[in-house]
XYZ file of C-alpha atoms in Angstrom:
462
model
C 21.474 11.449 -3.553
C 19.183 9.551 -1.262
C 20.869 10.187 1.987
C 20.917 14.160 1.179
C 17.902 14.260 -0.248
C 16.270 12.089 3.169
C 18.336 14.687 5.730
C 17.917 18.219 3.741
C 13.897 17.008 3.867
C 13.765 16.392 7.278
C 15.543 18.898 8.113
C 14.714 21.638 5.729
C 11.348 20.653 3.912
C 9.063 19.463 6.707
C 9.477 22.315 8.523
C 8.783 24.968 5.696
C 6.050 22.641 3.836
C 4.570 22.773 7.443
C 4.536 26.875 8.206
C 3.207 26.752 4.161
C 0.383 24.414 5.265
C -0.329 27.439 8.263
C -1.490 29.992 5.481
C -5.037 30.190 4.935
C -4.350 30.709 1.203
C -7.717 29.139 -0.834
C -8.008 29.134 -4.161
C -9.479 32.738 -5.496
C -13.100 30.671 -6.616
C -13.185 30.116 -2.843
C -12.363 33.313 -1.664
C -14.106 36.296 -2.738
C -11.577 38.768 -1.271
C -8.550 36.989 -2.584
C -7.614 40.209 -4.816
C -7.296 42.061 -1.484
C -6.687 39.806 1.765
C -3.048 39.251 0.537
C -3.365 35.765 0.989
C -1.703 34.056 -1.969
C 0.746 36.835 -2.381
C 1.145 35.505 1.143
C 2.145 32.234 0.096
C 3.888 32.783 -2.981
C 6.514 35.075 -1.151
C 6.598 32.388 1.435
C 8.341 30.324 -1.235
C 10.151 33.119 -3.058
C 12.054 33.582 0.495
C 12.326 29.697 1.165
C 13.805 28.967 -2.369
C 16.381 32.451 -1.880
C 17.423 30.827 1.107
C 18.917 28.031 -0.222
C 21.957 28.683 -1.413
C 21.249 27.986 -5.457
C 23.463 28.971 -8.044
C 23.319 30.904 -11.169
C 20.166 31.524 -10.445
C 17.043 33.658 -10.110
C 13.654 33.799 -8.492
C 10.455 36.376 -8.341
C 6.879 36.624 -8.003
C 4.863 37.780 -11.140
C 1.514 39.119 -10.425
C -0.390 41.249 -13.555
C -3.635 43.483 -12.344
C -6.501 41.021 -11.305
C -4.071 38.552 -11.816
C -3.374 35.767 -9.043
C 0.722 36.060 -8.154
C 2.980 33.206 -9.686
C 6.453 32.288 -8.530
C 8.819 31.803 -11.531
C 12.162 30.137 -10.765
C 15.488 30.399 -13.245
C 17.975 27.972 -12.566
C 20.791 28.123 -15.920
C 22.072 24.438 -16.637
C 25.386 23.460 -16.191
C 25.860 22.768 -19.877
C 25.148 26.673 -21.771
C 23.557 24.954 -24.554
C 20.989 22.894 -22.038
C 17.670 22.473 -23.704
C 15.216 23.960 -20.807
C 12.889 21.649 -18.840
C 10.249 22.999 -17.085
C 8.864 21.814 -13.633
C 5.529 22.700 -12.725
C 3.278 22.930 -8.978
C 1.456 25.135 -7.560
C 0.350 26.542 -4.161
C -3.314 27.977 -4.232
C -5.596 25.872 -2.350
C -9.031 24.097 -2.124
C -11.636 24.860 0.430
C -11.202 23.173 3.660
C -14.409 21.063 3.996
C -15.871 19.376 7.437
C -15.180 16.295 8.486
C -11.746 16.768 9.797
C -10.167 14.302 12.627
C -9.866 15.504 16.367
C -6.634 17.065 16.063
C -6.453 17.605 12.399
C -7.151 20.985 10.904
C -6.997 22.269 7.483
C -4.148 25.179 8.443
C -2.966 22.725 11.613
C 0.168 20.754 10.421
C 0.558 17.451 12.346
C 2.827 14.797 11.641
C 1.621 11.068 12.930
C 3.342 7.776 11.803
C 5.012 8.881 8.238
C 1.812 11.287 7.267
C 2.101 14.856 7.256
C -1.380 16.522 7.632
C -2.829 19.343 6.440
C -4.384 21.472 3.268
C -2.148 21.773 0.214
C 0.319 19.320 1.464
C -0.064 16.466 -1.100
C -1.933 18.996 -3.621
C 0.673 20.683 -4.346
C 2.329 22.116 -1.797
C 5.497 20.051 -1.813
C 6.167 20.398 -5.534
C 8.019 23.677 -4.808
C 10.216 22.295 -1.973
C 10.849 19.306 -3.887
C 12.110 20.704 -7.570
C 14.529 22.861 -5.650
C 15.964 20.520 -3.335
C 16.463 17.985 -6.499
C 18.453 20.781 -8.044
C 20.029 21.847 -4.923
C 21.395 17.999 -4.355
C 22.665 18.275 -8.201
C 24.538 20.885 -7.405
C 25.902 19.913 -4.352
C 27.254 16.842 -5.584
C 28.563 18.750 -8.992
C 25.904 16.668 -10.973
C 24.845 18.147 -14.087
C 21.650 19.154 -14.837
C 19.527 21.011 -17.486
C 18.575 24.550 -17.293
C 15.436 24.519 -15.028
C 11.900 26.638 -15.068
C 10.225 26.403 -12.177
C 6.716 27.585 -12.558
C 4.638 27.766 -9.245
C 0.878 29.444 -9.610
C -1.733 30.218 -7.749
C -4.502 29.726 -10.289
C -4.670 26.122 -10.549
C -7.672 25.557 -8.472
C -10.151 27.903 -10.160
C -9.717 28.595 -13.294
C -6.095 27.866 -14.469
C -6.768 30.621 -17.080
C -3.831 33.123 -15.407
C -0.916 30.207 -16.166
C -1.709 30.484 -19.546
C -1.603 34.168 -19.721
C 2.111 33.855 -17.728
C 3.067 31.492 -20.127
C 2.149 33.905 -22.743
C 3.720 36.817 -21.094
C 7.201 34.221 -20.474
C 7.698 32.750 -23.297
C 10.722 34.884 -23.935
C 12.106 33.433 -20.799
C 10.883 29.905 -20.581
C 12.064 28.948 -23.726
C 10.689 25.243 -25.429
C 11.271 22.877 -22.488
C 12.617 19.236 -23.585
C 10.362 17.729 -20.845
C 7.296 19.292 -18.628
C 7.743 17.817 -15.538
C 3.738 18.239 -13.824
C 4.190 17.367 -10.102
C 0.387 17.310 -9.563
C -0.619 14.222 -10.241
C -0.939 10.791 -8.162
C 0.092 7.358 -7.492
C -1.936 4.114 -6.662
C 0.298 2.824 -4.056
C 3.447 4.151 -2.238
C 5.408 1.332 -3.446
C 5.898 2.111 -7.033
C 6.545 5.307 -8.705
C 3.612 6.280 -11.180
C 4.058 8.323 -14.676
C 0.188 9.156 -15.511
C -0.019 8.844 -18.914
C -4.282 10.160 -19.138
C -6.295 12.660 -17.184
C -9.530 12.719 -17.076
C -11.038 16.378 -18.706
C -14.120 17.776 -16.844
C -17.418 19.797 -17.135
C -19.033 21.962 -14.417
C -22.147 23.339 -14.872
C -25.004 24.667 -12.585
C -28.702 23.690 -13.069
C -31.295 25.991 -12.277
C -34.958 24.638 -12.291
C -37.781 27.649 -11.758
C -41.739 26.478 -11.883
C -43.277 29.829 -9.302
C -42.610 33.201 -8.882
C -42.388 32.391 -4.945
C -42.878 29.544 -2.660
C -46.592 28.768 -1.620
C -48.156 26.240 1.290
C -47.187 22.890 0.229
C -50.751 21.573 1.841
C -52.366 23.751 -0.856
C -50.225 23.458 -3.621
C -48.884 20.027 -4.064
C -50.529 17.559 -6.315
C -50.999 21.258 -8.483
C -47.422 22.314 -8.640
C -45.029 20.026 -9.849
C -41.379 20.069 -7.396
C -39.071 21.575 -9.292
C -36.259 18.695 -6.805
C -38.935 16.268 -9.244
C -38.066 17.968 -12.204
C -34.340 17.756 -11.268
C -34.677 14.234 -11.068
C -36.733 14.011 -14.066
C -33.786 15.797 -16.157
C -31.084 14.036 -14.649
C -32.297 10.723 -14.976
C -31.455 11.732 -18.971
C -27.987 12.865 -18.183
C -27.183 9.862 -16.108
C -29.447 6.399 -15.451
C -29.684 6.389 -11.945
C -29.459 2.833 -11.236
C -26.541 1.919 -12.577
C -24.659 5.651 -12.988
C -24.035 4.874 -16.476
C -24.238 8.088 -18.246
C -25.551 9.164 -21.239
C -24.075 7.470 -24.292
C -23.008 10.828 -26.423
C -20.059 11.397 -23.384
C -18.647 7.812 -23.653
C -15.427 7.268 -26.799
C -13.738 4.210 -27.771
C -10.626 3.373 -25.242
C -7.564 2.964 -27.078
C -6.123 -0.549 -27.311
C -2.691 0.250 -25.697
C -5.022 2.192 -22.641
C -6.925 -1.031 -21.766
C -3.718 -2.954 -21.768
C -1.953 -0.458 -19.551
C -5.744 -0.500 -17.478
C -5.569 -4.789 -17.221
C -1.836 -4.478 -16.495
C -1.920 -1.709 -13.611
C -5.725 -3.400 -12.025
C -3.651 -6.295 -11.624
C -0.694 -4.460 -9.303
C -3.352 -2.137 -7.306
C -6.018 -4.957 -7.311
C -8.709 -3.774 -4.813
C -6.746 -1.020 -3.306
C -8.415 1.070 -5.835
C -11.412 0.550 -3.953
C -10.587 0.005 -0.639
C -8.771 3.348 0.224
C -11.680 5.481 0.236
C -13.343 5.775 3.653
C -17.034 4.099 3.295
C -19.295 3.160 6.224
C -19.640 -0.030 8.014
C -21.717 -2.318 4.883
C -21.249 0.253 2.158
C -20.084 -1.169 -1.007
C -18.280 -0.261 -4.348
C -19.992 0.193 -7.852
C -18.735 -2.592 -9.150
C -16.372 -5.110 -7.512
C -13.866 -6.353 -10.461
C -10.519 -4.182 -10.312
C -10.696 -3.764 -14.215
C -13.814 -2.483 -14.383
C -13.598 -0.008 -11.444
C -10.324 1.629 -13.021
C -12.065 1.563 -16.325
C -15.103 3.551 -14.773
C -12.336 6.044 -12.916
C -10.649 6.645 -15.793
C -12.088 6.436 -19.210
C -15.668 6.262 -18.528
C -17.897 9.512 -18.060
C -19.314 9.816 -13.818
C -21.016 12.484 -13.151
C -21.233 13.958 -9.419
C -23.574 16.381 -7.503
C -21.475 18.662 -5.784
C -23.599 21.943 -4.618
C -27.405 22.863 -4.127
C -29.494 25.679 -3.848
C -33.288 26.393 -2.920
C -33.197 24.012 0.023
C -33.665 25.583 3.811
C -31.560 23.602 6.305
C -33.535 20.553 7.715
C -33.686 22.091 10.664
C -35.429 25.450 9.304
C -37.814 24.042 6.417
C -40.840 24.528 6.663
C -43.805 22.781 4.756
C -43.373 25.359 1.638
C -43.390 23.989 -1.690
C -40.027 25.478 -3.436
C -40.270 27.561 -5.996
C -36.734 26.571 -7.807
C -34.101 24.257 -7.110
C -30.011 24.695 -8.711
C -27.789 22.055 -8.559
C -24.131 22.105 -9.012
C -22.684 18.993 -11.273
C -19.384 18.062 -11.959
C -19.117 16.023 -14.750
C -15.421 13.806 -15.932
C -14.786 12.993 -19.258
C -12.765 10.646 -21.050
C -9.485 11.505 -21.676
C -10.190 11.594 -25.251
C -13.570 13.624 -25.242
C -13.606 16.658 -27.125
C -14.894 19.543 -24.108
C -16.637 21.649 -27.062
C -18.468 18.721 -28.255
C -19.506 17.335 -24.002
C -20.889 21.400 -23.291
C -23.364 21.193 -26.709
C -24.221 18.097 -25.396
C -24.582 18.775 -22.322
C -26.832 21.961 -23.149
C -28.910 19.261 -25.542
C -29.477 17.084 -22.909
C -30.736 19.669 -20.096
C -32.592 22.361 -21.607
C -34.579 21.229 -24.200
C -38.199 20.133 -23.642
C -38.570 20.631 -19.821
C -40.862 19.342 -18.140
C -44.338 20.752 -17.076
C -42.817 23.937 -18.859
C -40.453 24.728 -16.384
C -37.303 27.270 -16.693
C -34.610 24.761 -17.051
C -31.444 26.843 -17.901
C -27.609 25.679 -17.762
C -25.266 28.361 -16.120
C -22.079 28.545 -14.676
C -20.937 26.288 -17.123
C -16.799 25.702 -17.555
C -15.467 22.411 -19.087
C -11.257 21.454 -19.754
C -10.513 18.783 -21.911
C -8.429 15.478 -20.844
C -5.233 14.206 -22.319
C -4.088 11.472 -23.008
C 0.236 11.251 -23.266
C 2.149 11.009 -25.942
C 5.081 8.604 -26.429
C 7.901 9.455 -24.423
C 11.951 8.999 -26.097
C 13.568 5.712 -25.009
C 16.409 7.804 -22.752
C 13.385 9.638 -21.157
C 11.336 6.328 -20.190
C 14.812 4.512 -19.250
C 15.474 6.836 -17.597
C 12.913 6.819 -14.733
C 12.617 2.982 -15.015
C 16.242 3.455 -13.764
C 15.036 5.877 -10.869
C 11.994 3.657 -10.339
C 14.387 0.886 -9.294
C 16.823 2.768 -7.671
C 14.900 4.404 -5.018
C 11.562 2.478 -4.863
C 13.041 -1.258 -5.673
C 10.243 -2.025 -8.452
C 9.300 -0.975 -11.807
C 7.807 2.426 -12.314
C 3.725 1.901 -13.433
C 1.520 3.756 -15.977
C -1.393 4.989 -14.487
C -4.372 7.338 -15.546
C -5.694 9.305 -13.031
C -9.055 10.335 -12.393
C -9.063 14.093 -11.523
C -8.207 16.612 -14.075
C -5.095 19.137 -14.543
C -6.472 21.081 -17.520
C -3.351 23.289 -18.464
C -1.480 19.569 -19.378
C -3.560 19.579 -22.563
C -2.354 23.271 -23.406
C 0.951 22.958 -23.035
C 0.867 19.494 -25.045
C -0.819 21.876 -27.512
C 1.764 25.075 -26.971
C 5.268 22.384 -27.220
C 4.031 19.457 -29.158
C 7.357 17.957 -29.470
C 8.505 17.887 -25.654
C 8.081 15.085 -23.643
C 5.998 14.819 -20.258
C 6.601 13.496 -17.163
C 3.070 13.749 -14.915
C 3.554 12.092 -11.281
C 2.774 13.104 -8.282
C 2.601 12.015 -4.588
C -1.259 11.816 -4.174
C -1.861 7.975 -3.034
C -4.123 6.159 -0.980
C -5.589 7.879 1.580
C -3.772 11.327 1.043
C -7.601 12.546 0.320
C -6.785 15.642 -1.507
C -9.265 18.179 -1.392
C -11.477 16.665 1.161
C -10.691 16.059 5.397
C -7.006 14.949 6.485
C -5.648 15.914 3.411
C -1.875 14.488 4.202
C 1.460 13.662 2.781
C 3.365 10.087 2.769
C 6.501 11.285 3.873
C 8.751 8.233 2.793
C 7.133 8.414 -0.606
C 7.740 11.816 -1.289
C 11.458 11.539 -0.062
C 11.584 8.469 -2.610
C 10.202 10.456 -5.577
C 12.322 13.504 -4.966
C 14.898 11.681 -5.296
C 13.714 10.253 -8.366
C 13.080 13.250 -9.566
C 16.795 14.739 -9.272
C 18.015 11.340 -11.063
C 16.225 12.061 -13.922
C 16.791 15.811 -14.337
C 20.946 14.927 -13.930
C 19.977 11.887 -16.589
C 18.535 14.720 -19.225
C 20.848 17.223 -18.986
């Protein structure tokens, strides 16, 4: 397996995950003519062409796109046994904005390989997860392994809204069946030493605030120390929402963490120790929130932190002028505990914000989306021996339960949908792969590693 898996990647993958990285393909809440620039049908019949050219068998492949629906890439591969329970394996291929701040060289839709990283957007998030479910079932049935019979579900929704995948999965349930195991290739890892099974995902909460006090702006020399600034106010409000000094927010978001969580949390703080901290890219003297491993994961994964991600009503520094404002929106992105119930953080939220403003302003909440967290279910004994087995075989240690901080809402619907398969989150995000930000890249090695993982469990369930 590994020496097939290591060539046909090289030889096969690279390349195509590199001409994939080449289409400008963003996410359709980034692109406001993404239901007529062609862009992800672009990309998904980039893959519908790559995965036809590989020789599978007994199977069959096509892109799925409904009116004002984004396209999805649905993959049929029958297991060797007829009576195979279906597993599904899940990735997608829309992707975020590109974002400043790349590295002389590096470019969003530029593919460069240096050392073992392969650069570029959507190549950790998610782009591989196509290439690398088919080549595990491609080595299976090279080697006349068996294997189960194998849904491969590709969208191009996951970015935005993720509300099309559950309308496919509506309109294929006929055809996907109910999967023994979702197999989410999303996901990350804390080191690339160690394969990772996330076991909780954070849920999250966007929502804009808009903050009005005037009708229009007016000379700040004549109108300040009169006119309250509605970037006060803002702070005024927020400072409820989340204390300021020590980002704790507001008690109402926070729930109890399940004893077996803070074991897994002491256990896996431990392994990654300060890598947690030290893999983001601060300036020279810039320091962490807190400096104990424990309570740094505990923060990243089962504590609400709330982040300020877009603003409006402010000129460029270079073009303001001494006007006092007359509103201010900001753009929040607030994480939730794994366990948080969305319904009950948006009421909350909406408590918290908008009643008694201050100096009378119009404080309103808009904008506002929120996706609840998960947190895994037990998996069978075969299914967890089974990729301690791959853990060991192809990355020499033990495999490592691991929340992860960002969110993949659709895990907590299909959890919902098949409440009696099993779940196998991973994914190849580590250290320094910085998804949706500059130099997103992918650790080549790793990703080798974990496909072949990957086929070693699917033979394993079949």
């Amino acid at each position: 397996i590994k020496k097939y898996t290591e060539e046909e990647f090289e030889k096969n993958v690279i390349p195509a995950l590199s001409d994939f990285i080449r289409i400008p393909n963003l996410s359709k809440s980034f692109d406001p003519e993404w239901d007529t620039n062609g862009k992800l049908e672009e990309a998904a019949n980039f893959l519908l062409k790559w995965v036809n050219d590989q020789g599978l068998k007994n199977y069959k492949a096509e892109v799925i796109q409904e009116k004002g629906r984004t396209p999805l890439l649905i993959v049929e591969v029958e297991g060797t046994s007829a009576d195979s329970e279906p597993v599904i394996l899940y990735g997608h291929f829309d992707k975020q904005p590109w974002f400043t701040g790349w590295r002389e060289g590096l470019g969003p839709t530029t593919p460069v390989i240096e050392g073992r990283k392969l650069y570029g957007r959507g190549s950790s998030d998610d782009g591989y997860a196509c290439f690398g479910a088919i080549l595990a079932i491609k080595t299976l049935q090279k080697h006349d392994l068996p294997h189960p019979k194998c849904v491969i579900i590709i969208e191009g929704d996951e970015e935005s809204t993720g509300l099309d995948l559950e309308f496919y999965f509506e309109l294929l349930s006929s055809r996907i069946g109910y999967p023994k195991i979702v197999f989410c290739l999303d996901s990350g890892c804390g080191d690339y030493e160690h394969l990772y099974l996330t076991t909780t995902l954070r849920g999250v909460l966007g929502a804009t605030i808009n903050i009005k006090i005037l009708n229009e702006g007016v000379h700040s020399g004549d109108a300040s120390g009169v006119v309250p600034d509605t970037f006060r106010i803002a702070r005024i409000i927020l400072d409820r929402l989340e204390d300021s000094k020590t980002g704790i927010v507001h008690r109402d978001f926070h729930v109890n963490i399940p004893g077996d969580r803070y074991k897994q949390a002491e256990e896996i703080s431990k392994v990654i120790g300060k890598q947690i901290q030290t893999k983001f890219p601060f300036t020279p003297g810039a320091t962490v929130v807190d400096h104990d491993p424990l309570v740094t994961y505990l923060n990243r994964i089962w504590r609400p932190q709330l982040s300020y991600i877009g603003i409006d009503g402010l000129p460029a520094t270079s073009k303001a002028g001494n006007v006092l404002r007359p509103e201010t929106n900001l753009r929040i992105s607030l994480r939730l505990p794994p366990t948080l119930d969305d319904t009950k953080a948006i009421e909350t939220l909406k408590k918290i914000i908008e009643v008694d403003p201050p100096y009378g302003a119009q404080v309103t909440i808009t904008a506002l989306d929120a996706w609840k967290g998960w947190n895994a279910p037990q998996n069978e004994k075969y299914l967890d021996e089974s990729i301690e087995r791959a853990a060991q075989n192809f990355y020499g240690n033990k495999c490592l339960s691991y929340g992860e901080g960002g969110s993949i809402p659709f895990i907590e619907s299909l959890y919902q949908k098949y409440p009696k398969a099993q779940f196998f989150v991973s994914g190849v995000g580590g250290p320094g792969s910085n998804a949706h930000g500059p130099n997103e890249c992918l650790d080549i090695p790793y990703t080798k590693s974990f496909v072949c993982c990957l086929t070693q469990i699917l033979t394993e369930s079949s």
